[in-house]
Every structure is written in C-alpha cells, then in structure tokens.
Short mmCIF file of C-alpha atoms and ligand atoms in Angstrom, two decimals:
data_model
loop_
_atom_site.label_atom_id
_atom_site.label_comp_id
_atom_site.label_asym_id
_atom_site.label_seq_id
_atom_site.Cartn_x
_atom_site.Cartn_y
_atom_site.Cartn_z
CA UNK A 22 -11.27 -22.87 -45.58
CA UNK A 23 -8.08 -24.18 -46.76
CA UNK A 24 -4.91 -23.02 -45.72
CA UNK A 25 -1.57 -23.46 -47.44
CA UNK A 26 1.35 -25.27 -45.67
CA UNK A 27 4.83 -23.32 -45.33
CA UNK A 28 7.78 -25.16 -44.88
CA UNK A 29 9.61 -23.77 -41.61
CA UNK A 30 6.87 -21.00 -41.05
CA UNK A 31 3.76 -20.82 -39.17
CA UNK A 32 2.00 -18.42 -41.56
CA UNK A 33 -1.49 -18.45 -42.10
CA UNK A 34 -2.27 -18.01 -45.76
CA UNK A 35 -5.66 -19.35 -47.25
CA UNK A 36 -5.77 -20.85 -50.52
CA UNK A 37 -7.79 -18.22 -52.68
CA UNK A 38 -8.83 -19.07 -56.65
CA UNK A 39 -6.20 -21.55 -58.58
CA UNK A 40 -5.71 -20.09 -62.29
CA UNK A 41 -4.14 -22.64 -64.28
CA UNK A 42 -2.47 -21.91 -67.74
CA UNK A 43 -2.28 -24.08 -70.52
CA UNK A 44 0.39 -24.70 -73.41
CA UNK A 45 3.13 -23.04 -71.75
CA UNK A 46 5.92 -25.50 -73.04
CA UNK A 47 6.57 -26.03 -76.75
CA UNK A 48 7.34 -30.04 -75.80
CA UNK A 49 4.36 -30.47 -74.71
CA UNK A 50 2.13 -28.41 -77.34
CA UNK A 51 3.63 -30.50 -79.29
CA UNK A 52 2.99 -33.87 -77.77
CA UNK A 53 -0.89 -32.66 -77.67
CA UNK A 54 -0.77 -31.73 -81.39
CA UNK A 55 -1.92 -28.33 -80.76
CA UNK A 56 -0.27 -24.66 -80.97
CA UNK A 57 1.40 -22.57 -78.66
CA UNK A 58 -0.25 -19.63 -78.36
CA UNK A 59 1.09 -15.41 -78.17
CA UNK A 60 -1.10 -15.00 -75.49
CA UNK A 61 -1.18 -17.17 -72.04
CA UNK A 62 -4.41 -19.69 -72.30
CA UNK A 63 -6.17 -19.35 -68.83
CA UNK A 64 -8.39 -21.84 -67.29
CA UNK A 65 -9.82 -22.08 -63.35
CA UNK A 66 -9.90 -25.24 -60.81
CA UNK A 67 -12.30 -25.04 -57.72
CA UNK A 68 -10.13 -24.70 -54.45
CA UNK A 69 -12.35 -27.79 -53.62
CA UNK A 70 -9.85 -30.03 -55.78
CA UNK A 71 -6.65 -29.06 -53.29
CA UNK A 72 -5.15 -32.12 -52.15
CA UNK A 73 -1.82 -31.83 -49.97
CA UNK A 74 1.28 -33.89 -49.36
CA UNK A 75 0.64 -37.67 -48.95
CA UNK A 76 -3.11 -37.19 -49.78
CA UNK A 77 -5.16 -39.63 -52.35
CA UNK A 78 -6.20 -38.85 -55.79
CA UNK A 79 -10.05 -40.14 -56.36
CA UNK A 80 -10.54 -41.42 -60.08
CA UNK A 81 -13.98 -40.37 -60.47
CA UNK A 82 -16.59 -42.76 -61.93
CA UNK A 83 -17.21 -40.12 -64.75
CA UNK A 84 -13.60 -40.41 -66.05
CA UNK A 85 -11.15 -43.99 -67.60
CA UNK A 86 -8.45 -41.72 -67.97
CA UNK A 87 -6.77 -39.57 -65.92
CA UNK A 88 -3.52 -37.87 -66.85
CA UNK A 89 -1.01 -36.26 -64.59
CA UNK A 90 0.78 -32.97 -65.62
CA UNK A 91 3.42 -31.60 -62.84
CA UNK A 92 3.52 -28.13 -62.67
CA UNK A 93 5.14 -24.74 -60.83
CA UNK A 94 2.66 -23.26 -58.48
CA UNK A 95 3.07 -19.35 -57.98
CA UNK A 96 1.21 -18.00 -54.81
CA UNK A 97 0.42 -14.41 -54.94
CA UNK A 98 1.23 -12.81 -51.83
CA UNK A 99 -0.20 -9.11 -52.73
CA UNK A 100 -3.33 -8.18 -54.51
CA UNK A 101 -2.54 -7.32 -58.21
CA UNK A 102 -5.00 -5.52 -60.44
CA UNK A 103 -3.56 -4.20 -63.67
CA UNK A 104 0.00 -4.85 -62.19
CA UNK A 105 2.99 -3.84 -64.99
CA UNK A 106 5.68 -6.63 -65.48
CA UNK A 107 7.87 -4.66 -63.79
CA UNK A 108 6.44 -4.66 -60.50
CA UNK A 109 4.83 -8.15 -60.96
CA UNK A 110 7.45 -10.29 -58.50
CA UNK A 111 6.26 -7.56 -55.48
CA UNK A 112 2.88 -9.48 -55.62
CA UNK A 113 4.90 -13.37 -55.47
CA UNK A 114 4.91 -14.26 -51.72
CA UNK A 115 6.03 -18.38 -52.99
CA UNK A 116 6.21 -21.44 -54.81
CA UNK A 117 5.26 -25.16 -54.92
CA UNK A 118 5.44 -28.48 -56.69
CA UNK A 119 1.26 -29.35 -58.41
CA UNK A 120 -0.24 -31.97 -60.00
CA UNK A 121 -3.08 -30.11 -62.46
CA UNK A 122 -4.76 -33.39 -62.54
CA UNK A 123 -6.93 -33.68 -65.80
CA UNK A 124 -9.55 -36.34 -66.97
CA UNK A 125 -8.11 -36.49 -70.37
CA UNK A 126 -11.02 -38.42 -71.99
CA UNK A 127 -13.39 -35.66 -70.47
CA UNK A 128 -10.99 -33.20 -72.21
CA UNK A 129 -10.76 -34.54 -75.56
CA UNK A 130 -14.60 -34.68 -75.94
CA UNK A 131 -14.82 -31.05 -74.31
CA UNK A 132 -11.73 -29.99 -77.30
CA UNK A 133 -13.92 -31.26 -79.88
CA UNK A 134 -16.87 -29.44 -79.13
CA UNK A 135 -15.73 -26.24 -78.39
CA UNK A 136 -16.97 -26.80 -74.30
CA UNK A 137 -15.19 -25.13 -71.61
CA UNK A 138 -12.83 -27.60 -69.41
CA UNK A 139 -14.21 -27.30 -66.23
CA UNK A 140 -15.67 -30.47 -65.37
CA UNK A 141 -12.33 -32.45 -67.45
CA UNK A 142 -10.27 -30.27 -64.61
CA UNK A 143 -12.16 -29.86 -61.73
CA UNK A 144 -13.17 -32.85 -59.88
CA UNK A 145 -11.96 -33.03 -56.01
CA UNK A 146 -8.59 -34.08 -55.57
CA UNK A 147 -7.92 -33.05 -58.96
CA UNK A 148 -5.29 -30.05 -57.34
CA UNK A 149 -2.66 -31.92 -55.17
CA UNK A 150 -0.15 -29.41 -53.89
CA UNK A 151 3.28 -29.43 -51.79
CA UNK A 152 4.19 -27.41 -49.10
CA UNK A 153 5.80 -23.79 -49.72
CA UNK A 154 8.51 -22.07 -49.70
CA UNK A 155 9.03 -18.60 -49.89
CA UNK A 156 9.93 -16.74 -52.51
CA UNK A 157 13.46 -15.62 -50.65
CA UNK A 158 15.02 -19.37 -51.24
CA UNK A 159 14.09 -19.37 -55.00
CA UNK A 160 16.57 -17.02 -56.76
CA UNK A 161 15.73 -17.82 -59.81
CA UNK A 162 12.24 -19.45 -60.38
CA UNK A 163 12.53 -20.08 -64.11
CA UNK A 164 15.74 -22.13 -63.49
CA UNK A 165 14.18 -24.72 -61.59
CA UNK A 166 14.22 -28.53 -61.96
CA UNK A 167 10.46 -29.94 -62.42
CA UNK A 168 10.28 -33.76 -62.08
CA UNK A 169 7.61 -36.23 -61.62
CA UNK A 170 8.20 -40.07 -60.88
CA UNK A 171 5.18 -42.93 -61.02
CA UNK A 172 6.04 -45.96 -58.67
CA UNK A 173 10.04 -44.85 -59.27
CA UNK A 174 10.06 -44.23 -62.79
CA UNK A 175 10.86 -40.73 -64.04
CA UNK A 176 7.80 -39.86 -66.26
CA UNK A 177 8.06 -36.15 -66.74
CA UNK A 178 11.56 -34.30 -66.16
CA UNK A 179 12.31 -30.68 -67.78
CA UNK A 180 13.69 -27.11 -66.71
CA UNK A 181 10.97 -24.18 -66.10
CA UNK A 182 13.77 -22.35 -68.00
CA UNK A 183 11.85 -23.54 -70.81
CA UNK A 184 8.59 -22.12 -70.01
CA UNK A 185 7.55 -19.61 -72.52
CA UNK A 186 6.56 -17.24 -70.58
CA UNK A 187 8.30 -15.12 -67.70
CA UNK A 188 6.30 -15.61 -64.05
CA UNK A 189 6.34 -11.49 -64.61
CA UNK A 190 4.30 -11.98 -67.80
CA UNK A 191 2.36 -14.91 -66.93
CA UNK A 192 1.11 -12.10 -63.32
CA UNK A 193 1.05 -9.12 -65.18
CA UNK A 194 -1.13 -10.77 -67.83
CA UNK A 195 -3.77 -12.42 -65.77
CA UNK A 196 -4.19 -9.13 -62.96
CA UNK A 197 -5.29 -7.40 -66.27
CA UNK A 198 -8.51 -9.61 -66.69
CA UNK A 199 -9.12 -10.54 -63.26
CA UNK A 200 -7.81 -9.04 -59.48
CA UNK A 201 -5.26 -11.06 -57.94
CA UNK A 202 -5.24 -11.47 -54.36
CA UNK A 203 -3.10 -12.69 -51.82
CA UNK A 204 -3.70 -16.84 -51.50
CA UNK A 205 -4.28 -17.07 -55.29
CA UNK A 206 -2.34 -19.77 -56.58
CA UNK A 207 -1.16 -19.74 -60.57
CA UNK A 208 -0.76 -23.14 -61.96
CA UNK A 209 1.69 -22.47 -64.61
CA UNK A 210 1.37 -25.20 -67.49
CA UNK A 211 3.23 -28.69 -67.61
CA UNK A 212 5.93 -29.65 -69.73
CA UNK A 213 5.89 -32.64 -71.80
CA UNK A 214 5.45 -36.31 -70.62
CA UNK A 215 2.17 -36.22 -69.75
CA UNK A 216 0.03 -39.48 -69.08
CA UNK A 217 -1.84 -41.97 -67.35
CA UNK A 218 -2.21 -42.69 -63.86
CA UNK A 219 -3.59 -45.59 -62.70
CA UNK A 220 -5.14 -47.07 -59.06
CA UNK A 221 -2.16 -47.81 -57.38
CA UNK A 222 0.45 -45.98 -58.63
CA UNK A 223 2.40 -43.08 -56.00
CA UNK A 224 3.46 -39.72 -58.13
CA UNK A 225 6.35 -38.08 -56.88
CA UNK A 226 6.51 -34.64 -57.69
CA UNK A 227 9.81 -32.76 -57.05
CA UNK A 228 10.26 -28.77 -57.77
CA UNK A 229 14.48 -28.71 -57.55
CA UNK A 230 15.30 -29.41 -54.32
CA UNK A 231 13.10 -27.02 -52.62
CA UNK A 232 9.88 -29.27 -52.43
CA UNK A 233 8.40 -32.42 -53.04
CA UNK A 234 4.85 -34.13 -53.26
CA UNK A 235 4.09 -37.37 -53.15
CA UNK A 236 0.33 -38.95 -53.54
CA UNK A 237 -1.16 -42.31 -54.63
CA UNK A 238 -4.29 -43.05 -56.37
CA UNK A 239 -7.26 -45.00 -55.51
CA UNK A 240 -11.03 -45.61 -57.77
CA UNK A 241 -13.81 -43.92 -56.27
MG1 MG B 190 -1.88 -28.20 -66.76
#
C-alpha cells in the first residue's frame, strides 16, 4: 500500500484510485489541436505509477517520447457518491503538485484509433507526486501558481484560475459516475507547455508556494 506524505502531519492516508481529467485549459486544447469539451473528459492511472519527491521517472522501452504535463492534485478526504457542488469542498481533505506523465507517441497512435489511453498513461512512475498540504493553508485553490522547470528552465507556468472548471464541478461531476473515497486523488488537467523529457533532465514542479516536486529521469 501506498501512503501519501503530509507536510507537518503524521497522518496516515493511503493513496486510493488517481482520476485524471483531460482538456481542462483552453491553452493547452489548443496547443493539442483538439476541443475543449462541456463536460470534464475523465481518464484513470494505476496507483502503481505513484512516484514521490526526489524519485526517478523510468522511460519505458515501449515509448521515444515522453511528455510532462504539471498538474493540481485534489485528494478526497470523504467518500462522495452523487455529492451536489455545493457540498463538494466537505469531501477535499488536500492538495499537491503532479506530473501526469504521458507517452505521447503511445497517445497519438491510441487518438487515432479510437483506443482507450491506458497503456500511453499508465506505466510505473508515470504519477510522480509532492507532499500535501491540507486543505486549511489553500484559501483559494483556483488561484494558485502552477510551474514546472526542466534542468532550470521554466517550461510550463500558468494560474489554475484558468482552469475551466471549478474543483466543486470537477468532484461533483465525477462522484456522479463513480464513488469517491477518501485517498482518491483527482489529477486535474495541465495547462499549456507541454513536452519532452529526456534521460537526464530534473523537473521541478512547484504548486505556489505551498509545495514542490522535484524528479529526474533515467531509460529503463
Ligand atoms: Mg494530464
């Protein structure tokens, strides 16, 4: 089992299913010539492909292109089945800085076909993830700085103030197709910027000033 890591706190919460969304910035829609959609697009990573602070991103042999895409990480803290907006931020217990790795030529062939993404998203070390912090320090979570640096250089930078959807929509939305329950973790959608990592390079992932991630990357 795999256990999330709370920055000043002892507790004990284990890392339940990681629903990612997709298309969640316009920027970036756009940048992948494809369209935004009324409706969140959901897709699921194995808990398998957790990675945590200082840990090593494994370029599979299947994959010559992995992209990263730094995302807001919502950790549900309550189960939530059918859950109104309204009540939706009871079920938050925290946040954290991800990386929803992809293998972006395992992607494109899986677009063209019409094939699920499962294998493009879910190889181990595919999920790397920051310490968190409770949802009590984040007053605001949709006015948070997302950054991501490769050996330095800033790569990805944006506001989660542009996100398209609220965190109380994004809850609300998936607790009506699936239960949520405490140690889920909602992956919610990169902004634009996206591309290539390469063996050698160290990602710096930074969610405002609350948390940070750093991990390199190394060839099977
Ligand atoms: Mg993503």
């Amino acid at each position: 089992m795999t256990y999330y890591k709370f920055q000043d706190s002892e507790k004990r919460v284990r890392i339940g299913k990681i629903i990612c969304l997709a298309r969640t910035y316009t920027e970036h829609a756009r940048e992948m010539n494809v369209h935004v959609t009324e409706d969140p697009l959901l897709f699921l990573k194995p808990t398998s492909s957790i990675i945590f602070d200082h840990g090593t991103i494994i370029i599979p042999k299947q994959s010559q292109c992995l992209h990263h895409e730094v995302e807001l990480g919502v950790i549900l803290g309550k189960k939530a089945k059918s859950i109104p907006e309204e009540n939706a931020m009871h079920s938050v217990l925290g946040y954290l800085v991800a990386l929803d790795i992809t293998a972006r030529d395992i992607q494109a062939v899986a677009k063209k076909n019409g094939w699920p993404w499962a294998i493009a998203k879910g190889f181990d070390t595919f999920a790397p993830i920051s310490d968190a912090v409770m949802k009590e320090k984040v007053p605001d979570p949709l006015n948070l700085d997302l950054m991501l640096r490769i050996n330095g250089v800033v790569k990805q930078r944006a506001n989660t103030n542009q996100m398209i959807y609220s965190i109380e929509r994004i809850v609300s939305f998936i607790s009506e197709i699936m239960t949520l329950e405490p140690g889920d973790l909602i992956l919610t959608g990169t902004p634009e910027g996206v591309g290539e990592i390469k063996e050698g390079d160290v990602l710096e992932a930074q969610l405002d000033r609350l948390c940070s991630l750093t991990v390199d990357v190394k060839h099977e």
